[in-house]
Every structure is written in structure tokens, then in C-alpha cells.
mmCIF file of C-alpha atoms and ligand atoms in Angstrom:
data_model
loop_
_atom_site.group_PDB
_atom_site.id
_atom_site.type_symbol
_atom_site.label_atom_id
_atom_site.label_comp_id
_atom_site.label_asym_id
_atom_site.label_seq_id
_atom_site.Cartn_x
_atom_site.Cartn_y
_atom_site.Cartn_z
ATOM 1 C CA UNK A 102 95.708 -58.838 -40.033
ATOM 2 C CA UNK A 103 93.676 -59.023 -36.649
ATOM 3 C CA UNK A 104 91.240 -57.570 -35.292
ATOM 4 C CA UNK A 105 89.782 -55.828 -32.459
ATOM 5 C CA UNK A 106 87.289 -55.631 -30.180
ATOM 6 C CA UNK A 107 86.598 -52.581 -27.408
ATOM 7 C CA UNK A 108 84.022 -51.940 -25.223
ATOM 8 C CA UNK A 109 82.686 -48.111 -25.435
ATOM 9 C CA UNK A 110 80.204 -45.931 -23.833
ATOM 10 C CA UNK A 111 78.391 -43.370 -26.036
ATOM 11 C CA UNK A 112 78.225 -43.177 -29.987
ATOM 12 C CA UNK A 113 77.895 -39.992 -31.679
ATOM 13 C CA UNK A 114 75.357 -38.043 -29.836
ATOM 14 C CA UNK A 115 74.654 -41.103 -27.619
ATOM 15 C CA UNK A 116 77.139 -40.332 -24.605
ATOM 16 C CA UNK A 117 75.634 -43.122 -22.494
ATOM 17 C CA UNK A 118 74.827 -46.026 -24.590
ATOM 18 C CA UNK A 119 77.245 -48.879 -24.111
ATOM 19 C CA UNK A 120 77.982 -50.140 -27.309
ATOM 20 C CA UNK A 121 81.068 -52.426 -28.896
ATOM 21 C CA UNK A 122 83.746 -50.837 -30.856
ATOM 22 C CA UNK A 123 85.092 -53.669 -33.913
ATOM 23 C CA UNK A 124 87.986 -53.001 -35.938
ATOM 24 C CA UNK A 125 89.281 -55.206 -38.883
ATOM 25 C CA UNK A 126 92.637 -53.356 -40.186
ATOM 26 C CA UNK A 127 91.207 -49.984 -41.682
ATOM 27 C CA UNK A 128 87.290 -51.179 -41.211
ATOM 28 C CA UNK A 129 85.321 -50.013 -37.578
ATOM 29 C CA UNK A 130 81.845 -51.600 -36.522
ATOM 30 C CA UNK A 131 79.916 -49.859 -33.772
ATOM 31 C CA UNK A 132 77.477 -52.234 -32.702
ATOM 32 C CA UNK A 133 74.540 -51.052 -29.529
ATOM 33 C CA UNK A 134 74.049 -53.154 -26.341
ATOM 34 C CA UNK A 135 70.667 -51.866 -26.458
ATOM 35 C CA UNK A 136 68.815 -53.604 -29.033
ATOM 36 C CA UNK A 137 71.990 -55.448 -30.572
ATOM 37 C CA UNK A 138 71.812 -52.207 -33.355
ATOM 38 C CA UNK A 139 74.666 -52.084 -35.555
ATOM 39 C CA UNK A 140 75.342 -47.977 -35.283
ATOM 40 C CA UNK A 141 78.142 -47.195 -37.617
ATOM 41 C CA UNK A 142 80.414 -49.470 -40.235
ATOM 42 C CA UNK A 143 82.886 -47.368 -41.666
ATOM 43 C CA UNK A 144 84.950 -49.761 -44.191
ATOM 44 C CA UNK A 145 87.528 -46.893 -44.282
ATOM 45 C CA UNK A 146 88.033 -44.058 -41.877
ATOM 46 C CA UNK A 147 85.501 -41.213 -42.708
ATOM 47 C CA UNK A 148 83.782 -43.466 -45.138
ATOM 48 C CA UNK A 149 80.348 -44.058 -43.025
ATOM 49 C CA UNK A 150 77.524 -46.409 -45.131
ATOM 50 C CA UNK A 151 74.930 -46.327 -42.353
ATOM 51 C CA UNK A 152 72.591 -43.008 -41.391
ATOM 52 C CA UNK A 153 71.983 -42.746 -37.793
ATOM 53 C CA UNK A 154 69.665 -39.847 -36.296
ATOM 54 C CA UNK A 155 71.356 -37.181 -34.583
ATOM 55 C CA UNK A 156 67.871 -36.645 -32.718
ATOM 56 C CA UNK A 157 67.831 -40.748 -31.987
ATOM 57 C CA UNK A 158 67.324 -41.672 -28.295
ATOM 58 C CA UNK A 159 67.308 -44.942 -26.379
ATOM 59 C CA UNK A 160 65.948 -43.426 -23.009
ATOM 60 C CA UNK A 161 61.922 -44.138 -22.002
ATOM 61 C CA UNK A 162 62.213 -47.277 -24.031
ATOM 62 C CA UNK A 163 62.983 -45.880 -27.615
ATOM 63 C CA UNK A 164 63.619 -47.584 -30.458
ATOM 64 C CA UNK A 165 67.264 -45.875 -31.582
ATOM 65 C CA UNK A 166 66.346 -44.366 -35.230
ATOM 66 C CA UNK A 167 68.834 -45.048 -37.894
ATOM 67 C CA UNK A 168 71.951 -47.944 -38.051
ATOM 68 C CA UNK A 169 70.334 -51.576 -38.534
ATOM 69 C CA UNK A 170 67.330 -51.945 -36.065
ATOM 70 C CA UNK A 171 66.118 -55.424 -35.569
ATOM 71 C CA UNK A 172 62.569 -56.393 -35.904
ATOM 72 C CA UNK A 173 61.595 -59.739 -34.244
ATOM 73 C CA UNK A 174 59.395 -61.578 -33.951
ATOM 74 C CA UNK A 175 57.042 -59.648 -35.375
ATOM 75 C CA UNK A 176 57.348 -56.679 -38.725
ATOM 76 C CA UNK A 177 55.510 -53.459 -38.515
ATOM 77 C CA UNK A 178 52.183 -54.029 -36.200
ATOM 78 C CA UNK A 179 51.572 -56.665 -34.691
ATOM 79 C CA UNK A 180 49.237 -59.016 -36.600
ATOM 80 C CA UNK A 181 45.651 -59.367 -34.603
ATOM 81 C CA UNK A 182 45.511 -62.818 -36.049
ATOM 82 C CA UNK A 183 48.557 -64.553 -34.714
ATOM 83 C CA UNK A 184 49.482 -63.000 -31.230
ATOM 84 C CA UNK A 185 46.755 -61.709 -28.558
ATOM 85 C CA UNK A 186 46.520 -58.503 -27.508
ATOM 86 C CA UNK A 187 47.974 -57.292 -31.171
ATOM 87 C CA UNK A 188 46.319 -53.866 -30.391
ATOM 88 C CA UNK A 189 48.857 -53.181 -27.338
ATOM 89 C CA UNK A 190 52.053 -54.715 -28.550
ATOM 90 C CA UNK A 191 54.557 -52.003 -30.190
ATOM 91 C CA UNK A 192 55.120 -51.923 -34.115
ATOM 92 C CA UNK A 193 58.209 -54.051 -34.965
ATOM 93 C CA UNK A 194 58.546 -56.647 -32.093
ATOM 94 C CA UNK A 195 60.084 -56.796 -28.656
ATOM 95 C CA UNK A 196 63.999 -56.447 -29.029
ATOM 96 C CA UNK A 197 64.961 -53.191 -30.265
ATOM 97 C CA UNK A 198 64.322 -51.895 -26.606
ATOM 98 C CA UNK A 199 66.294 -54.267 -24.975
ATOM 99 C CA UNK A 200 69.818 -54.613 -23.700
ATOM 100 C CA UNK A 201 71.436 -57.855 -25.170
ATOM 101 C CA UNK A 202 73.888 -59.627 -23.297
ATOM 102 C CA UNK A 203 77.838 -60.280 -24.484
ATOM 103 C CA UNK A 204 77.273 -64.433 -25.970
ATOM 104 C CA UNK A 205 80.865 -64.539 -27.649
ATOM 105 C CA UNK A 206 83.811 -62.456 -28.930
ATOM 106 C CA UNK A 207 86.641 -63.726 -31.344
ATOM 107 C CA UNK A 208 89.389 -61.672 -33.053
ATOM 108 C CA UNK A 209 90.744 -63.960 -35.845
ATOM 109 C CA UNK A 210 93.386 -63.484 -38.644
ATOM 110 C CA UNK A 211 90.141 -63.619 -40.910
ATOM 111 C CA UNK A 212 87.865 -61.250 -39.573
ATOM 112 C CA UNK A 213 86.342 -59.737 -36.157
ATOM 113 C CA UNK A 214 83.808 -61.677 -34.712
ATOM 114 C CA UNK A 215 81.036 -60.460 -31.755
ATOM 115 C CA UNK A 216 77.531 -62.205 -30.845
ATOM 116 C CA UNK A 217 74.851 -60.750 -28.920
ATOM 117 C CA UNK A 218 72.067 -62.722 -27.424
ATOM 118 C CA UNK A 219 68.617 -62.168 -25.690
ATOM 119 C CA UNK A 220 66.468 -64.028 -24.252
ATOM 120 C CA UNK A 221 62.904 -63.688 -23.427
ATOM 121 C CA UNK A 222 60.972 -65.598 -20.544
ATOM 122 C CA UNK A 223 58.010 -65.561 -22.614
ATOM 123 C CA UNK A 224 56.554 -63.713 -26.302
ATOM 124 C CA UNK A 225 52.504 -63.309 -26.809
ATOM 125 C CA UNK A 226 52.209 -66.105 -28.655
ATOM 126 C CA UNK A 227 54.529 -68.506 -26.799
ATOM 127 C CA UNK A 228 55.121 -69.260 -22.948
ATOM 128 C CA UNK A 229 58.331 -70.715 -22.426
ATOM 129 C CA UNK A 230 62.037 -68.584 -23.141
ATOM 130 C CA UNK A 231 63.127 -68.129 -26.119
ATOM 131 C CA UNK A 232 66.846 -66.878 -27.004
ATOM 132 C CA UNK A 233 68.016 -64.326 -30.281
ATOM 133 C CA UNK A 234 71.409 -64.171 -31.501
ATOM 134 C CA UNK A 235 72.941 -61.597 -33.513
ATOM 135 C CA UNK A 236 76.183 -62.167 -34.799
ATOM 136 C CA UNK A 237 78.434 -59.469 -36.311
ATOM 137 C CA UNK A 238 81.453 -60.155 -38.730
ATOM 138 C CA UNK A 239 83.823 -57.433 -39.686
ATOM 139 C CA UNK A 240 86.235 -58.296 -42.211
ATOM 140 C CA UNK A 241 86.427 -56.831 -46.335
ATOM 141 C CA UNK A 242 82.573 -56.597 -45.712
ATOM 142 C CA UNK A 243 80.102 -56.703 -42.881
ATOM 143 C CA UNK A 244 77.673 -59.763 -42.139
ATOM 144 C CA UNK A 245 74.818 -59.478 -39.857
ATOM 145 C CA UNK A 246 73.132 -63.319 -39.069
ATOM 146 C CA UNK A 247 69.902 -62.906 -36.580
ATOM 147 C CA UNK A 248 69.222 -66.554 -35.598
ATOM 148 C CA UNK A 249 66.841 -68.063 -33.547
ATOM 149 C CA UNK A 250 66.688 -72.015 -33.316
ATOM 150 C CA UNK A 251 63.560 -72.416 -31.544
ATOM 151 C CA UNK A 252 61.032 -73.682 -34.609
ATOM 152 C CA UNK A 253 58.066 -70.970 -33.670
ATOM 153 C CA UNK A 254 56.241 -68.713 -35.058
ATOM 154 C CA UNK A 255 58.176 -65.555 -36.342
ATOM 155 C CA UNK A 256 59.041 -62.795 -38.240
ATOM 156 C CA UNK A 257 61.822 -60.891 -38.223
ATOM 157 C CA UNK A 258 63.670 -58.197 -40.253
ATOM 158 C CA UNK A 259 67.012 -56.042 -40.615
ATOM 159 C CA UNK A 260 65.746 -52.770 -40.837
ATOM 160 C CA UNK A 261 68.868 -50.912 -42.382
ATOM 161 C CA UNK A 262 69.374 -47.623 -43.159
ATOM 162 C CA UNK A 263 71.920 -46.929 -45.448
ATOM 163 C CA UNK A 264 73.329 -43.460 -45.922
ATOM 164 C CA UNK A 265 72.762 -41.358 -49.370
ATOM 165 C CA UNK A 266 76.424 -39.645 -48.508
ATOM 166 C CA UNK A 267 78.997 -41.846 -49.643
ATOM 167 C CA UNK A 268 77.144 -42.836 -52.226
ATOM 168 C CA UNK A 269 77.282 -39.624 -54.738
ATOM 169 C CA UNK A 270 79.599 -37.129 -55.457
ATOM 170 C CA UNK A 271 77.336 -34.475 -54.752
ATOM 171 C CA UNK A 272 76.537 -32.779 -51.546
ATOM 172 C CA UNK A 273 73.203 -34.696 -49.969
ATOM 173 C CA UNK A 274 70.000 -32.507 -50.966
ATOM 174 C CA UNK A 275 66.723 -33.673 -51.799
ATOM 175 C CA UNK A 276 67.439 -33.888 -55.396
ATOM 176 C CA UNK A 277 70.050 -36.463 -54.602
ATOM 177 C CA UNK A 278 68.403 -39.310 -53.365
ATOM 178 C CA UNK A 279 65.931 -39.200 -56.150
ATOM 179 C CA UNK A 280 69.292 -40.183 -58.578
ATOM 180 C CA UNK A 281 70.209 -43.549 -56.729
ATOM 181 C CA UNK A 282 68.979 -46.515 -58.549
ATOM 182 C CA UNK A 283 67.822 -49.519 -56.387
ATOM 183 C CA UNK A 284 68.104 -52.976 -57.930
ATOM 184 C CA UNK A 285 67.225 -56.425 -57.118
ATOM 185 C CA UNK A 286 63.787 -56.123 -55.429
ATOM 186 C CA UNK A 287 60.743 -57.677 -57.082
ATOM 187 C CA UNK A 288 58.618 -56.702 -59.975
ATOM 188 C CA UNK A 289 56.042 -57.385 -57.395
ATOM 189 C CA UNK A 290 55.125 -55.235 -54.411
ATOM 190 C CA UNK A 291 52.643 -54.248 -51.830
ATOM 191 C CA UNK A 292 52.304 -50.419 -51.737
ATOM 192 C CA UNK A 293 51.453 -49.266 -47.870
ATOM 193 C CA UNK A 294 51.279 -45.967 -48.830
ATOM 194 C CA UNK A 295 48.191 -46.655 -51.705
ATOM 195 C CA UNK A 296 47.349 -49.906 -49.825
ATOM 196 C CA UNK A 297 47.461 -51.808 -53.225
ATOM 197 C CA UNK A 298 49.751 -54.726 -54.627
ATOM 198 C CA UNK A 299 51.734 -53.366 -57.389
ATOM 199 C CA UNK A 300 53.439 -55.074 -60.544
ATOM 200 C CA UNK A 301 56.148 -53.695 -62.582
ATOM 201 C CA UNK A 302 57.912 -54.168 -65.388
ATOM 202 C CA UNK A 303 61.612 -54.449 -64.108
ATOM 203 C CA UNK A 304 63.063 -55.462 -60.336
ATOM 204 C CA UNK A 305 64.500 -51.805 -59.688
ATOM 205 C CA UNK A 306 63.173 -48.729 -57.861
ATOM 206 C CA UNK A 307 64.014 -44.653 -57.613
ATOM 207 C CA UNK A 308 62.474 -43.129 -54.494
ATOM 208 C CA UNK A 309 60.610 -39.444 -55.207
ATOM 209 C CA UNK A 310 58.028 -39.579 -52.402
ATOM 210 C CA UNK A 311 56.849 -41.347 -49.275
ATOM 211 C CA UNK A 312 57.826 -44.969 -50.167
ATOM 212 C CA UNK A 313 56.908 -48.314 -48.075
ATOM 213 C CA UNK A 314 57.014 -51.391 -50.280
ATOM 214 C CA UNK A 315 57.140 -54.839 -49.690
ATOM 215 C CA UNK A 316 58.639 -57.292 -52.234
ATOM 216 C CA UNK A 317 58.319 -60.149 -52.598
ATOM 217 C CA UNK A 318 60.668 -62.913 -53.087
ATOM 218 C CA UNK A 319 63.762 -60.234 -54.055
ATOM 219 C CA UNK A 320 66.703 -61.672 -55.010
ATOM 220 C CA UNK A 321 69.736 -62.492 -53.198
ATOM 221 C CA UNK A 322 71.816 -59.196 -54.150
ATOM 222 C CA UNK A 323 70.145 -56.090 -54.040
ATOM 223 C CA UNK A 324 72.059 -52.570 -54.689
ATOM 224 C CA UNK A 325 72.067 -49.287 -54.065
ATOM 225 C CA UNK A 326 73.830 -47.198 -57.029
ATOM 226 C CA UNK A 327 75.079 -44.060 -56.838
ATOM 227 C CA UNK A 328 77.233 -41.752 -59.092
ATOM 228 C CA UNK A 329 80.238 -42.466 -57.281
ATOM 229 C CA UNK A 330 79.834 -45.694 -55.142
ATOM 230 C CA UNK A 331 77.282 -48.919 -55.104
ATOM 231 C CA UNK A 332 76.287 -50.479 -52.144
ATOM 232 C CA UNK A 333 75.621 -54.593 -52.643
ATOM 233 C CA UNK A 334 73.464 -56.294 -50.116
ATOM 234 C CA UNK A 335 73.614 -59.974 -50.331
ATOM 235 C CA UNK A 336 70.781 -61.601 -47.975
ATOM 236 C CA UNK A 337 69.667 -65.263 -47.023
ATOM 237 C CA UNK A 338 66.695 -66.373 -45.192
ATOM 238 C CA UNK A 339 64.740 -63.686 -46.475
ATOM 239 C CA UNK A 340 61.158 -64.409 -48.314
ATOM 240 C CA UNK A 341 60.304 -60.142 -48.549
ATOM 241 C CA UNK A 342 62.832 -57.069 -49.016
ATOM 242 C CA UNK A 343 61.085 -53.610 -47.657
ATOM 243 C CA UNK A 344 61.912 -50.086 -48.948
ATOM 244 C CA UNK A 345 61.142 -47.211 -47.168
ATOM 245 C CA UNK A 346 61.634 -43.750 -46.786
ATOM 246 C CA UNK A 347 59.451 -41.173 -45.338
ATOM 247 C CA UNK A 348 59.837 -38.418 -47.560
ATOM 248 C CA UNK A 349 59.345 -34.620 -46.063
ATOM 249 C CA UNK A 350 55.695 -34.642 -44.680
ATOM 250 C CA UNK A 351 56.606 -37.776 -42.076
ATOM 251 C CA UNK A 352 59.892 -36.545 -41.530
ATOM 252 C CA UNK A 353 59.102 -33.659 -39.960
ATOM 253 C CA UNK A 354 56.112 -35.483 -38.232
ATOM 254 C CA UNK A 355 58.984 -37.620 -36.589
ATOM 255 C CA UNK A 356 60.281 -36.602 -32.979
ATOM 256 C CA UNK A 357 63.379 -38.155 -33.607
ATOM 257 C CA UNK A 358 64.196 -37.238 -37.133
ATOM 258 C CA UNK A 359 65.139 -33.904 -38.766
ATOM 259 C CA UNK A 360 63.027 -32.295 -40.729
ATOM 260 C CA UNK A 361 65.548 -33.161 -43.844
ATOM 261 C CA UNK A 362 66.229 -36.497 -42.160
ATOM 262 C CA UNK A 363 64.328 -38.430 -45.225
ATOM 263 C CA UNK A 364 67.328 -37.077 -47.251
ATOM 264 C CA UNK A 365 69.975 -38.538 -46.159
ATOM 265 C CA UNK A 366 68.935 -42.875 -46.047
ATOM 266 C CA UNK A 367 67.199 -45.476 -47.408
ATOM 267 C CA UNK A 368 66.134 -47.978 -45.110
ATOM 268 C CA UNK A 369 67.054 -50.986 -47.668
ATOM 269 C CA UNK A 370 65.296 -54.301 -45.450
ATOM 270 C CA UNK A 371 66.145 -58.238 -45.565
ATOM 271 C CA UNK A 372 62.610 -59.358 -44.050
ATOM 272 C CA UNK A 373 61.066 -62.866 -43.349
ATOM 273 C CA UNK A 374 57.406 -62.009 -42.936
ATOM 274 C CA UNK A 375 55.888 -65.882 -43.282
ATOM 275 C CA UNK A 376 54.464 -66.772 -40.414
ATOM 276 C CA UNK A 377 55.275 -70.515 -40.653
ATOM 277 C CA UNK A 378 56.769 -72.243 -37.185
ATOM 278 C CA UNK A 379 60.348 -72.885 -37.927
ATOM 279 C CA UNK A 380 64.081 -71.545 -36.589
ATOM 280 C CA UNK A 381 65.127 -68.889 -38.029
ATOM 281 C CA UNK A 382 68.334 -67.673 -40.116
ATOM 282 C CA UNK A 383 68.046 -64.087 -41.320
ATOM 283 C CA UNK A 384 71.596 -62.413 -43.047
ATOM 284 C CA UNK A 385 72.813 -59.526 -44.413
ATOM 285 C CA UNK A 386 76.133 -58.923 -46.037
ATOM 286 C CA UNK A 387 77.256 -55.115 -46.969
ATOM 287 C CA UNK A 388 79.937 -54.391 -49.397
ATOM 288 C CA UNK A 389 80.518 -50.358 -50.415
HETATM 289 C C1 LIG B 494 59.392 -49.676 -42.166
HETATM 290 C C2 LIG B 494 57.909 -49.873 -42.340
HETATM 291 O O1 LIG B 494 60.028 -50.915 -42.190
HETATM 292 O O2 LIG B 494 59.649 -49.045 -40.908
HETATM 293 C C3 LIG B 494 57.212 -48.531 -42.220
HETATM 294 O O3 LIG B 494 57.641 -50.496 -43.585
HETATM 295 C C4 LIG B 494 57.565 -47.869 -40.902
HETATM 296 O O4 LIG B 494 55.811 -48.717 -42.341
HETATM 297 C C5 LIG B 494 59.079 -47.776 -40.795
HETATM 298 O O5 LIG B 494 56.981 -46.585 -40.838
HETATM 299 C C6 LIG B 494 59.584 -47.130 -39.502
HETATM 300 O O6 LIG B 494 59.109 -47.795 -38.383
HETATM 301 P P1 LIG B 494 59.460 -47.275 -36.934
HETATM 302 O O7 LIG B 494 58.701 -48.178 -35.988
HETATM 303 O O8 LIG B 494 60.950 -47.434 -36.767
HETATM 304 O O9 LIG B 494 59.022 -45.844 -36.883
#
């Protein structure tokens, strides 16, 4: 089998975005120039694992809502301790409003290979460029590696969120997403919606309400389970795992998100949140 690898203009709603079309026999990847944000991966035709806004925009410098944003190099707001002029700097790093350049392309008997790059003259906390990969490989599964080999200072995180859809046999509702069992985060957790750290008796989670949790230390296969398909995550590089989902209030507080957007995903995260100075290798490796 080979692959294939097409250059496209517009996804979904998105007529103008230029994006990258990969196909691996009956698999298609639809990765964003802007922001290097893995939009669709459809391991069969019709069989879409990743929830993408159909209010998302990437005009006046938005962050595109849904797919597999990348934070880097910094997680949720910018920490007032590490880089000046936290107060200014937007939530989840620099990159997801930029447009990544082509680095390499390969289509192998094995699998269908693409790498994005950017490169930034200079971060808050560090004046001289620095250069992010993100390499995409479609073959039985999907692999997203972020890398970074300059040893600074960094965070960085792949913010998925994975569709409720193929997941159950039932039509998507809100009753539905409460039945999907998540398994392989930590039995301990900061809550950011009560602002305390949490134990628990057991590494698995159901999401009723507003969640935003981050675990610590999950392990390296995490899963969604539905009633008539599981999701497996396998990650590396990770030290956190984030769950989130903004349940009805926030939803409909969200310009870019339906009212019944919190429905339809779980934003599932591979995080590395320690600040120590050292390259980075974050990865994420979906299997429906
Ligand atoms: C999650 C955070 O990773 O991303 C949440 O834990 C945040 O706190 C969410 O609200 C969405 O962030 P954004 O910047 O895409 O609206």
C-alpha cells in the first residue's frame, strides 16, 4: 500500500484555509497550515474520531476550535513567574495562530509521512530562534510527535478533541457523553473548576458537568469507551493528561462553539507542564 499526500484549500466550513490532505489506503488525515492542527482523521471513510467546530475560524488571529490544537510553549495562561509580561501573552502559547511551513513529505509502503515546522525569532522568555516540528504519520493509526530540540524552558500540549459520534451507537445527545468511560488518567488531579487537588480511588473518569482536570503522571494508554467503539491514546513525553469539557453554561458562552457543542467531544490532552529546560518530545498515537 502507499500513500498520499495533496495539498487542499478549505476544510469543512473552512473554504480558505490551506491545509494537507494524507491518505494511507482507506485512512484520510487533514492536517491545517495554520497552526500545524490536525482537522480530521477518518481511519475509514465516514468514520470521523476528531470534533471540529462548525462555528471555528482562523481569521483575526483565532485559535481554530476543535481537531488537535497545539499548545507550546506555554499551557493555559501564561505563568507570571516564568515569562514577562504573563498578563498580555494569550492562553495556550504562540503557535496555534501561526502558519507553519512544509519541513518534509514522504509517502512510504509503511505509512504517510508529513512534518510541519515553525520557527520563532524570539519567545518571552528566550531571545534567540527557536524551531517546532510537528510530524504526522498516517498508517493503521495516527501519530502526532511535537518536537523541539532546543533544551529551554517549555511546556507544551496536544489539545485533542475527540468526537462522542463514532463512539456509541446512539444518536449524540447530552445523555450520551455522560455513558463514555475514560481510563488511564491518574487517581490524582487538580480540579480548575473547584480550584482544589483531588484524589480518587480508581484512574478513570465519566464527564456530567463542566470538567478541567489535570492529572498527573497518567499512564501511557488512556481510552475513551463507548458502547460501540474505544478510542486508545498511547502518549510519550507527557508528565500531565488534561480533561476537559465545557459543559452547557460555557458552551453557549463560546463565540465559536454551538450552544450543544460540549456534546459532541472530549478534549482528551497529552501535556508536559514541567517547566524544567530541556528539548522536548511530546506524542500521541490514536487507534479507533
Ligand atoms: C483546556 C484548559 O485545555 O483548554 C481549559 O484546561 C480551557 O481551562 C480549554 O478552557 C480551552 O482553551 P481555549 O484557549 O482553546 O479556549
Amino acid at each position: 500500500m502507499t500513500g498520499m499526500i495533496t495539498e487542499q484549500t478549505g476544510f469543512a466550513h473552512l473554504s480558505d484555509l490551506p491545509c494537507w490532505q494524507l491518505r494511507f489506503g482507506d485512512a484520510c488525515a487533514v492536517i491545517s497550515s495554520y497552526g500545524a492542527q490536525v482537522l480530521s482523521y477518518q481511519p475509514k471513510p465516514e468514520q470521523e474520531v476528531l470534533w471540529l467546530s462548525p462555528l471555528s475560524s482562523w481569521h483575526q488571529q483565532q485559535a481554530i476550535r476543535g481537531g488537535i490544537p497545539i499548545c507550546w510553549p506555554w499551557f493555559g495562561p501564561a505563568d507570571a513567574n516564568i515569562l514577562p509580561d504573563a498578563a498580555t501573552q494569550p492562553g495556550h502559547g504562540l503557535v496555534r495562530n501561526r502558519l507553519w511551513q512544509l519541513h518534509h513529505k514522504a509517502e512510504l509502503e509503511s505509512a504517510t509521512q508529513l512534518t510541519l515546522k515553525v520557527t520563532l525569532d524570539t519567545l518571552p522568555h528566550i531571545a534567540s530562534p527557536v524551531t517546532l516540528y510537528l510530524q504526522l504519520t498516517l498508517s493503521n493509526t495516527l501519530t502526532i510527535e511535537l518536537r523541539c530540540d532546543a533544551p529551554i524552558a517549555q511546556q507544551a500540549a496536544l489539545h485533542s478533541y475527540f468526537a462522542i459520534a463514532p463512539l456509541m451507537a446512539s444518536t449524540v445527545g447530552s445523555e450520551t457523553i455522560q455513558q463514555i468511560q475514560i481510563q488511564g488518567l491518574s487517581q490524582s488531579y487538580m480540579d480548575k473548576v473547584s480550584g482544589q487537588p483531588t484524589q480518587q480511588a480508581n484512574d478513570h473518569a465519566h464527564i456530567d458537568s463542566e470538567t478541567d482536570r489535570v492529572y498527573r503522571q497518567p499512564a501511557a494508554e488512556m481510552k475513551l469507551i463507548g458502547d460501540k467503539h474505544s478510542l486508545t491514546l498511547n502518549q510519550a513525553g507527557q508528565d500531565h493528561a488534561v480533561l476537559w469539557n465545557p459543559w452547557q453554561q460555557k458552551s453557549q458562552a463560546m463565540p465559536d462553539m454551538p450552544d450543544d457543542g460540549y456534546q459532541h467531544f472530549i478534549c482528551l490532552e497529552t501535556a508536559r507542564l514541567h517547566w524544567q529546560p530541556m528539548p522536548l518530545l511530546l506524542k500521541q498515537q490514536i487507534r479507533l
